[in-house]
């Protein structure tokens, strides 16, 4: 009963700090990510729904990084508070060993790990895929349709095939009216047309893909290149000029693009890696078969299917066009069979290396998602004993320890990914090194929890500074005493 009360107390104590740290860290990382990608959205004339969708789809990638961090911050903060207020001492006095307090924390770490595994498997890949599609759609979108007064505005169709040039002395964007309008249409080289009007209005169609200019009191001058001296001038009171395919609406393709490694769930990553390995083995088999064929021909044991190649090689040797000293000749001097084997082998070696690299990339991404999820459990193991080692560390301990651990962990993760991509070691080894190091450190610290300081005497940052200052002062006094002697 007593342990059940302590477990519920610890769980409730962690909820608040965890939610606060998750919100704060996610906000900081999210803001940095949005600022980096905001350039691709500026000047596109996007609706607020598209911007909100972009922000929502950018959030899962941020949470994947911030959630393990929040676990460590919450554990460090809570146990620093418990130690500073002598609650750990009270538990020890009541017969609850400090190491026993780790049990509910490790259970919470396992729950967080399971949640992160589900998140990395189901939520994160789909969000990354939809975000990539959205950014590609936005990249295809024409810039915001804005006309400027007194300058020649180029109006280009979305398909880049047709373009128009428009000049207006005055533009009222609220009323969508223009004054002294001139339109240059040179899309047809045989019929170059210039349209001028004293005034006009502009409006998009319902689908917002075509712009219709309604012009009043103007004229059209057309140079007809298909006949000599061809020229036409037409006056009008009202004329509608359609400019098609220049709409300002976002054309959403809604998926269909090939998924990258960061857009695949666990099953897809394993399947893609297995497929690349199978293709690599097939290439190796082809190399082996081609090599065996060349050896058979070199030993004079051809099959009936090889008769044509052997006859060709014999005729070439008789004409002196093929080197007979073996593989030491140049490529041009080799017999057709050997040349085909050498060329094919080089091509297949390149293909084999590419397939191995692709399979390795999928395996790296799979192990990285697993390793980041398991970091939640590792951080719950290393946090409590670290907080007990510095019982008066307070917020300073939380900030300093979290920053150091985060920096080392993610540098190790990035370094491991780089080593795995270069195939210095397998992904299982390189991607799990940070977890293994901190897990071992956590076990070492947890094994000493029963002997670690659990009171508020000593262990704070101020005490550490005082000890350092005292040692430096004594060192200085000894130096001066020696000089005086």
PDB file of C-alpha atoms in Angstrom, residues 187-360:
ATOM      1  CA  UNK A 187       2.665  34.083 -77.988  1.00  0.00           C
ATOM      2  CA  UNK A 188       1.883  33.535 -81.667  1.00  0.00           C
ATOM      3  CA  UNK A 189       4.890  34.749 -83.714  1.00  0.00           C
ATOM      4  CA  UNK A 190       2.686  35.121 -86.822  1.00  0.00           C
ATOM      5  CA  UNK A 191       0.119  37.300 -85.080  1.00  0.00           C
ATOM      6  CA  UNK A 192       1.689  39.734 -82.650  1.00  0.00           C
ATOM      7  CA  UNK A 193      -1.025  41.729 -80.930  1.00  0.00           C
ATOM      8  CA  UNK A 194      -1.055  44.905 -78.846  1.00  0.00           C
ATOM      9  CA  UNK A 195      -4.294  45.817 -77.064  1.00  0.00           C
ATOM     10  CA  UNK A 196      -4.832  49.242 -75.527  1.00  0.00           C
ATOM     11  CA  UNK A 197      -7.849  50.477 -73.551  1.00  0.00           C
ATOM     12  CA  UNK A 198      -8.648  53.578 -71.528  1.00  0.00           C
ATOM     13  CA  UNK A 199      -9.959  51.531 -68.614  1.00  0.00           C
ATOM     14  CA  UNK A 200     -10.815  47.986 -67.567  1.00  0.00           C
ATOM     15  CA  UNK A 201     -11.695  45.556 -64.810  1.00  0.00           C
ATOM     16  CA  UNK A 202     -10.178  42.210 -63.855  1.00  0.00           C
ATOM     17  CA  UNK A 203     -11.664  39.105 -62.235  1.00  0.00           C
ATOM     18  CA  UNK A 204     -10.792  35.430 -61.813  1.00  0.00           C
ATOM     19  CA  UNK A 205     -13.102  32.626 -62.799  1.00  0.00           C
ATOM     20  CA  UNK A 206     -14.745  30.492 -60.124  1.00  0.00           C
ATOM     21  CA  UNK A 207     -11.890  27.982 -60.154  1.00  0.00           C
ATOM     22  CA  UNK A 208      -9.401  30.880 -59.909  1.00  0.00           C
ATOM     23  CA  UNK A 209      -7.287  29.505 -62.745  1.00  0.00           C
ATOM     24  CA  UNK A 210      -8.037  32.082 -65.491  1.00  0.00           C
ATOM     25  CA  UNK A 211      -7.980  35.865 -65.362  1.00  0.00           C
ATOM     26  CA  UNK A 212     -10.521  37.801 -67.426  1.00  0.00           C
ATOM     27  CA  UNK A 213      -9.805  41.411 -68.324  1.00  0.00           C
ATOM     28  CA  UNK A 214     -12.860  43.433 -69.417  1.00  0.00           C
ATOM     29  CA  UNK A 215     -11.561  46.410 -71.402  1.00  0.00           C
ATOM     30  CA  UNK A 216     -13.488  49.524 -72.485  1.00  0.00           C
ATOM     31  CA  UNK A 217     -12.890  52.120 -75.224  1.00  0.00           C
ATOM     32  CA  UNK A 218      -9.787  50.777 -76.847  1.00  0.00           C
ATOM     33  CA  UNK A 219      -8.161  49.366 -79.934  1.00  0.00           C
ATOM     34  CA  UNK A 220      -6.259  46.257 -81.045  1.00  0.00           C
ATOM     35  CA  UNK A 221      -3.230  46.465 -83.328  1.00  0.00           C
ATOM     36  CA  UNK A 222      -2.176  43.177 -84.880  1.00  0.00           C
ATOM     37  CA  UNK A 223       0.851  42.471 -87.066  1.00  0.00           C
ATOM     38  CA  UNK A 224       0.154  39.474 -89.312  1.00  0.00           C
ATOM     39  CA  UNK A 225       3.370  37.757 -90.282  1.00  0.00           C
ATOM     40  CA  UNK A 226       1.750  35.116 -92.476  1.00  0.00           C
ATOM     41  CA  UNK A 227       1.179  37.621 -95.288  1.00  0.00           C
ATOM     42  CA  UNK A 228       3.324  40.437 -96.632  1.00  0.00           C
ATOM     43  CA  UNK A 229       2.556  43.807 -95.090  1.00  0.00           C
ATOM     44  CA  UNK A 230      -0.179  42.262 -92.964  1.00  0.00           C
ATOM     45  CA  UNK A 231      -1.524  44.684 -90.378  1.00  0.00           C
ATOM     46  CA  UNK A 232      -4.923  45.045 -88.714  1.00  0.00           C
ATOM     47  CA  UNK A 233      -6.361  47.708 -86.444  1.00  0.00           C
ATOM     48  CA  UNK A 234      -9.689  47.211 -84.683  1.00  0.00           C
ATOM     49  CA  UNK A 235     -11.532  49.650 -82.404  1.00  0.00           C
ATOM     50  CA  UNK A 236     -13.886  48.412 -79.690  1.00  0.00           C
ATOM     51  CA  UNK A 237     -16.192  49.748 -77.021  1.00  0.00           C
ATOM     52  CA  UNK A 238     -15.933  46.635 -74.862  1.00  0.00           C
ATOM     53  CA  UNK A 239     -13.777  43.549 -75.153  1.00  0.00           C
ATOM     54  CA  UNK A 240     -13.020  40.620 -72.850  1.00  0.00           C
ATOM     55  CA  UNK A 241      -9.437  39.343 -72.916  1.00  0.00           C
ATOM     56  CA  UNK A 242      -8.985  35.931 -71.242  1.00  0.00           C
ATOM     57  CA  UNK A 243      -5.565  35.137 -69.744  1.00  0.00           C
ATOM     58  CA  UNK A 244      -5.754  31.418 -69.110  1.00  0.00           C
ATOM     59  CA  UNK A 245      -3.732  29.256 -66.770  1.00  0.00           C
ATOM     60  CA  UNK A 246      -2.318  32.017 -64.597  1.00  0.00           C
ATOM     61  CA  UNK A 247      -4.423  31.270 -61.531  1.00  0.00           C
ATOM     62  CA  UNK A 248      -3.322  32.000 -58.005  1.00  0.00           C
ATOM     63  CA  UNK A 249      -4.789  28.847 -56.467  1.00  0.00           C
ATOM     64  CA  UNK A 250      -2.619  26.088 -55.036  1.00  0.00           C
ATOM     65  CA  UNK A 251      -2.792  22.938 -57.157  1.00  0.00           C
ATOM     66  CA  UNK A 252      -2.723  20.049 -54.694  1.00  0.00           C
ATOM     67  CA  UNK A 253      -1.565  16.709 -56.062  1.00  0.00           C
ATOM     68  CA  UNK A 254      -2.496  14.949 -52.808  1.00  0.00           C
ATOM     69  CA  UNK A 255       0.218  12.350 -52.614  1.00  0.00           C
ATOM     70  CA  UNK A 256       1.437   9.896 -55.187  1.00  0.00           C
ATOM     71  CA  UNK A 257       5.079  10.839 -54.748  1.00  0.00           C
ATOM     72  CA  UNK A 258       7.662   8.223 -53.930  1.00  0.00           C
ATOM     73  CA  UNK A 259       8.418   7.945 -50.221  1.00  0.00           C
ATOM     74  CA  UNK A 260      11.881   8.592 -48.851  1.00  0.00           C
ATOM     75  CA  UNK A 261      13.419   6.727 -45.922  1.00  0.00           C
ATOM     76  CA  UNK A 262      12.097   9.265 -43.397  1.00  0.00           C
ATOM     77  CA  UNK A 263       8.567   8.823 -44.754  1.00  0.00           C
ATOM     78  CA  UNK A 264       8.354   5.059 -44.193  1.00  0.00           C
ATOM     79  CA  UNK A 265       7.115   3.087 -41.233  1.00  0.00           C
ATOM     80  CA  UNK A 266       9.036   0.183 -39.726  1.00  0.00           C
ATOM     81  CA  UNK A 267       7.539  -2.457 -42.031  1.00  0.00           C
ATOM     82  CA  UNK A 268       8.233  -0.403 -45.148  1.00  0.00           C
ATOM     83  CA  UNK A 269      11.833   0.243 -44.098  1.00  0.00           C
ATOM     84  CA  UNK A 270      12.445  -3.465 -43.504  1.00  0.00           C
ATOM     85  CA  UNK A 271      10.781  -4.385 -46.812  1.00  0.00           C
ATOM     86  CA  UNK A 272      12.790  -1.821 -48.788  1.00  0.00           C
ATOM     87  CA  UNK A 273      16.054  -2.942 -47.182  1.00  0.00           C
ATOM     88  CA  UNK A 274      15.248  -6.614 -47.914  1.00  0.00           C
ATOM     89  CA  UNK A 275      14.361  -5.786 -51.525  1.00  0.00           C
ATOM     90  CA  UNK A 276      17.660  -3.958 -52.048  1.00  0.00           C
ATOM     91  CA  UNK A 277      19.587  -6.874 -50.538  1.00  0.00           C
ATOM     92  CA  UNK A 278      17.764  -9.290 -52.835  1.00  0.00           C
ATOM     93  CA  UNK A 279      18.618  -7.159 -55.863  1.00  0.00           C
ATOM     94  CA  UNK A 280      22.242  -6.962 -54.721  1.00  0.00           C
ATOM     95  CA  UNK A 281      22.445 -10.753 -54.421  1.00  0.00           C
ATOM     96  CA  UNK A 282      20.988 -11.075 -57.917  1.00  0.00           C
ATOM     97  CA  UNK A 283      23.692  -8.775 -59.290  1.00  0.00           C
ATOM     98  CA  UNK A 284      26.357 -10.827 -57.539  1.00  0.00           C
ATOM     99  CA  UNK A 285      24.923 -13.987 -59.082  1.00  0.00           C
ATOM    100  CA  UNK A 286      25.093 -12.428 -62.546  1.00  0.00           C
ATOM    101  CA  UNK A 287      28.727 -11.517 -61.968  1.00  0.00           C
ATOM    102  CA  UNK A 288      29.491 -15.065 -60.898  1.00  0.00           C
ATOM    103  CA  UNK A 289      27.786 -16.543 -63.952  1.00  0.00           C
ATOM    104  CA  UNK A 290      29.585 -14.196 -66.345  1.00  0.00           C
ATOM    105  CA  UNK A 291      32.936 -15.001 -64.730  1.00  0.00           C
ATOM    106  CA  UNK A 292      32.292 -18.746 -65.001  1.00  0.00           C
ATOM    107  CA  UNK A 293      31.421 -18.293 -68.675  1.00  0.00           C
ATOM    108  CA  UNK A 294      34.704 -16.494 -69.342  1.00  0.00           C
ATOM    109  CA  UNK A 295      36.655 -19.224 -67.512  1.00  0.00           C
ATOM    110  CA  UNK A 296      34.975 -21.962 -69.564  1.00  0.00           C
ATOM    111  CA  UNK A 297      35.836 -20.250 -72.801  1.00  0.00           C
ATOM    112  CA  UNK A 298      39.423 -19.646 -71.665  1.00  0.00           C
ATOM    113  CA  UNK A 299      39.787 -23.366 -70.867  1.00  0.00           C
ATOM    114  CA  UNK A 300      38.399 -24.327 -74.270  1.00  0.00           C
ATOM    115  CA  UNK A 301      35.241 -25.938 -72.922  1.00  0.00           C
ATOM    116  CA  UNK A 302      32.475 -23.948 -74.568  1.00  0.00           C
ATOM    117  CA  UNK A 303      28.858 -24.943 -74.718  1.00  0.00           C
ATOM    118  CA  UNK A 304      26.831 -25.050 -77.931  1.00  0.00           C
ATOM    119  CA  UNK A 305      25.323 -21.681 -77.044  1.00  0.00           C
ATOM    120  CA  UNK A 306      28.812 -20.195 -76.976  1.00  0.00           C
ATOM    121  CA  UNK A 307      29.760 -21.336 -80.484  1.00  0.00           C
ATOM    122  CA  UNK A 308      29.066 -17.992 -82.138  1.00  0.00           C
ATOM    123  CA  UNK A 309      31.104 -16.069 -79.569  1.00  0.00           C
ATOM    124  CA  UNK A 310      33.986 -18.577 -79.870  1.00  0.00           C
ATOM    125  CA  UNK A 311      33.938 -18.422 -83.656  1.00  0.00           C
ATOM    126  CA  UNK A 312      34.013 -14.633 -83.547  1.00  0.00           C
ATOM    127  CA  UNK A 313      36.922 -14.702 -81.106  1.00  0.00           C
ATOM    128  CA  UNK A 314      38.851 -17.193 -83.317  1.00  0.00           C
ATOM    129  CA  UNK A 315      38.400 -15.062 -86.434  1.00  0.00           C
ATOM    130  CA  UNK A 316      39.531 -11.966 -84.549  1.00  0.00           C
ATOM    131  CA  UNK A 317      42.629 -13.751 -83.299  1.00  0.00           C
ATOM    132  CA  UNK A 318      43.441 -14.905 -86.821  1.00  0.00           C
ATOM    133  CA  UNK A 319      43.274 -11.303 -88.035  1.00  0.00           C
ATOM    134  CA  UNK A 320      45.530 -10.188 -85.177  1.00  0.00           C
ATOM    135  CA  UNK A 321      42.838  -7.953 -83.689  1.00  0.00           C
ATOM    136  CA  UNK A 322      42.711  -9.698 -80.320  1.00  0.00           C
ATOM    137  CA  UNK A 323      45.487  -9.937 -77.756  1.00  0.00           C
ATOM    138  CA  UNK A 324      46.343 -13.551 -76.981  1.00  0.00           C
ATOM    139  CA  UNK A 325      48.513 -12.921 -73.890  1.00  0.00           C
ATOM    140  CA  UNK A 326      45.517 -12.899 -71.552  1.00  0.00           C
ATOM    141  CA  UNK A 327      44.075 -10.161 -69.408  1.00  0.00           C
ATOM    142  CA  UNK A 328      47.153  -7.959 -69.694  1.00  0.00           C
ATOM    143  CA  UNK A 329      46.072  -6.467 -73.023  1.00  0.00           C
ATOM    144  CA  UNK A 330      44.116  -3.286 -73.409  1.00  0.00           C
ATOM    145  CA  UNK A 331      40.342  -3.294 -73.396  1.00  0.00           C
ATOM    146  CA  UNK A 332      40.244  -2.737 -77.142  1.00  0.00           C
ATOM    147  CA  UNK A 333      42.551  -5.698 -77.673  1.00  0.00           C
ATOM    148  CA  UNK A 334      40.519  -8.200 -75.699  1.00  0.00           C
ATOM    149  CA  UNK A 335      38.299 -10.766 -77.345  1.00  0.00           C
ATOM    150  CA  UNK A 336      34.579  -9.917 -77.423  1.00  0.00           C
ATOM    151  CA  UNK A 337      33.677 -12.355 -74.645  1.00  0.00           C
ATOM    152  CA  UNK A 338      36.319 -11.052 -72.242  1.00  0.00           C
ATOM    153  CA  UNK A 339      35.494  -7.464 -73.097  1.00  0.00           C
ATOM    154  CA  UNK A 340      31.817  -8.100 -72.432  1.00  0.00           C
ATOM    155  CA  UNK A 341      32.616  -9.745 -69.089  1.00  0.00           C
ATOM    156  CA  UNK A 342      34.927  -6.912 -67.965  1.00  0.00           C
ATOM    157  CA  UNK A 343      32.503  -4.164 -68.971  1.00  0.00           C
ATOM    158  CA  UNK A 344      29.532  -5.950 -67.442  1.00  0.00           C
ATOM    159  CA  UNK A 345      31.427  -6.670 -64.228  1.00  0.00           C
ATOM    160  CA  UNK A 346      32.334  -3.029 -63.730  1.00  0.00           C
ATOM    161  CA  UNK A 347      28.765  -1.922 -64.357  1.00  0.00           C
ATOM    162  CA  UNK A 348      27.359  -4.516 -61.982  1.00  0.00           C
ATOM    163  CA  UNK A 349      29.903  -3.642 -59.282  1.00  0.00           C
ATOM    164  CA  UNK A 350      28.687  -0.054 -59.410  1.00  0.00           C
ATOM    165  CA  UNK A 351      25.078  -1.243 -59.242  1.00  0.00           C
ATOM    166  CA  UNK A 352      25.889  -3.588 -56.363  1.00  0.00           C
ATOM    167  CA  UNK A 353      27.526  -0.771 -54.377  1.00  0.00           C
ATOM    168  CA  UNK A 354      24.525   1.492 -54.981  1.00  0.00           C
ATOM    169  CA  UNK A 355      22.058  -1.185 -53.823  1.00  0.00           C
ATOM    170  CA  UNK A 356      24.109  -1.883 -50.710  1.00  0.00           C
ATOM    171  CA  UNK A 357      24.186   1.833 -49.905  1.00  0.00           C
ATOM    172  CA  UNK A 358      20.405   2.105 -50.320  1.00  0.00           C
ATOM    173  CA  UNK A 359      19.752  -0.940 -48.133  1.00  0.00           C
ATOM    174  CA  UNK A 360      22.109   0.452 -45.499  1.00  0.00           C
TER     175      UNK A 360
END
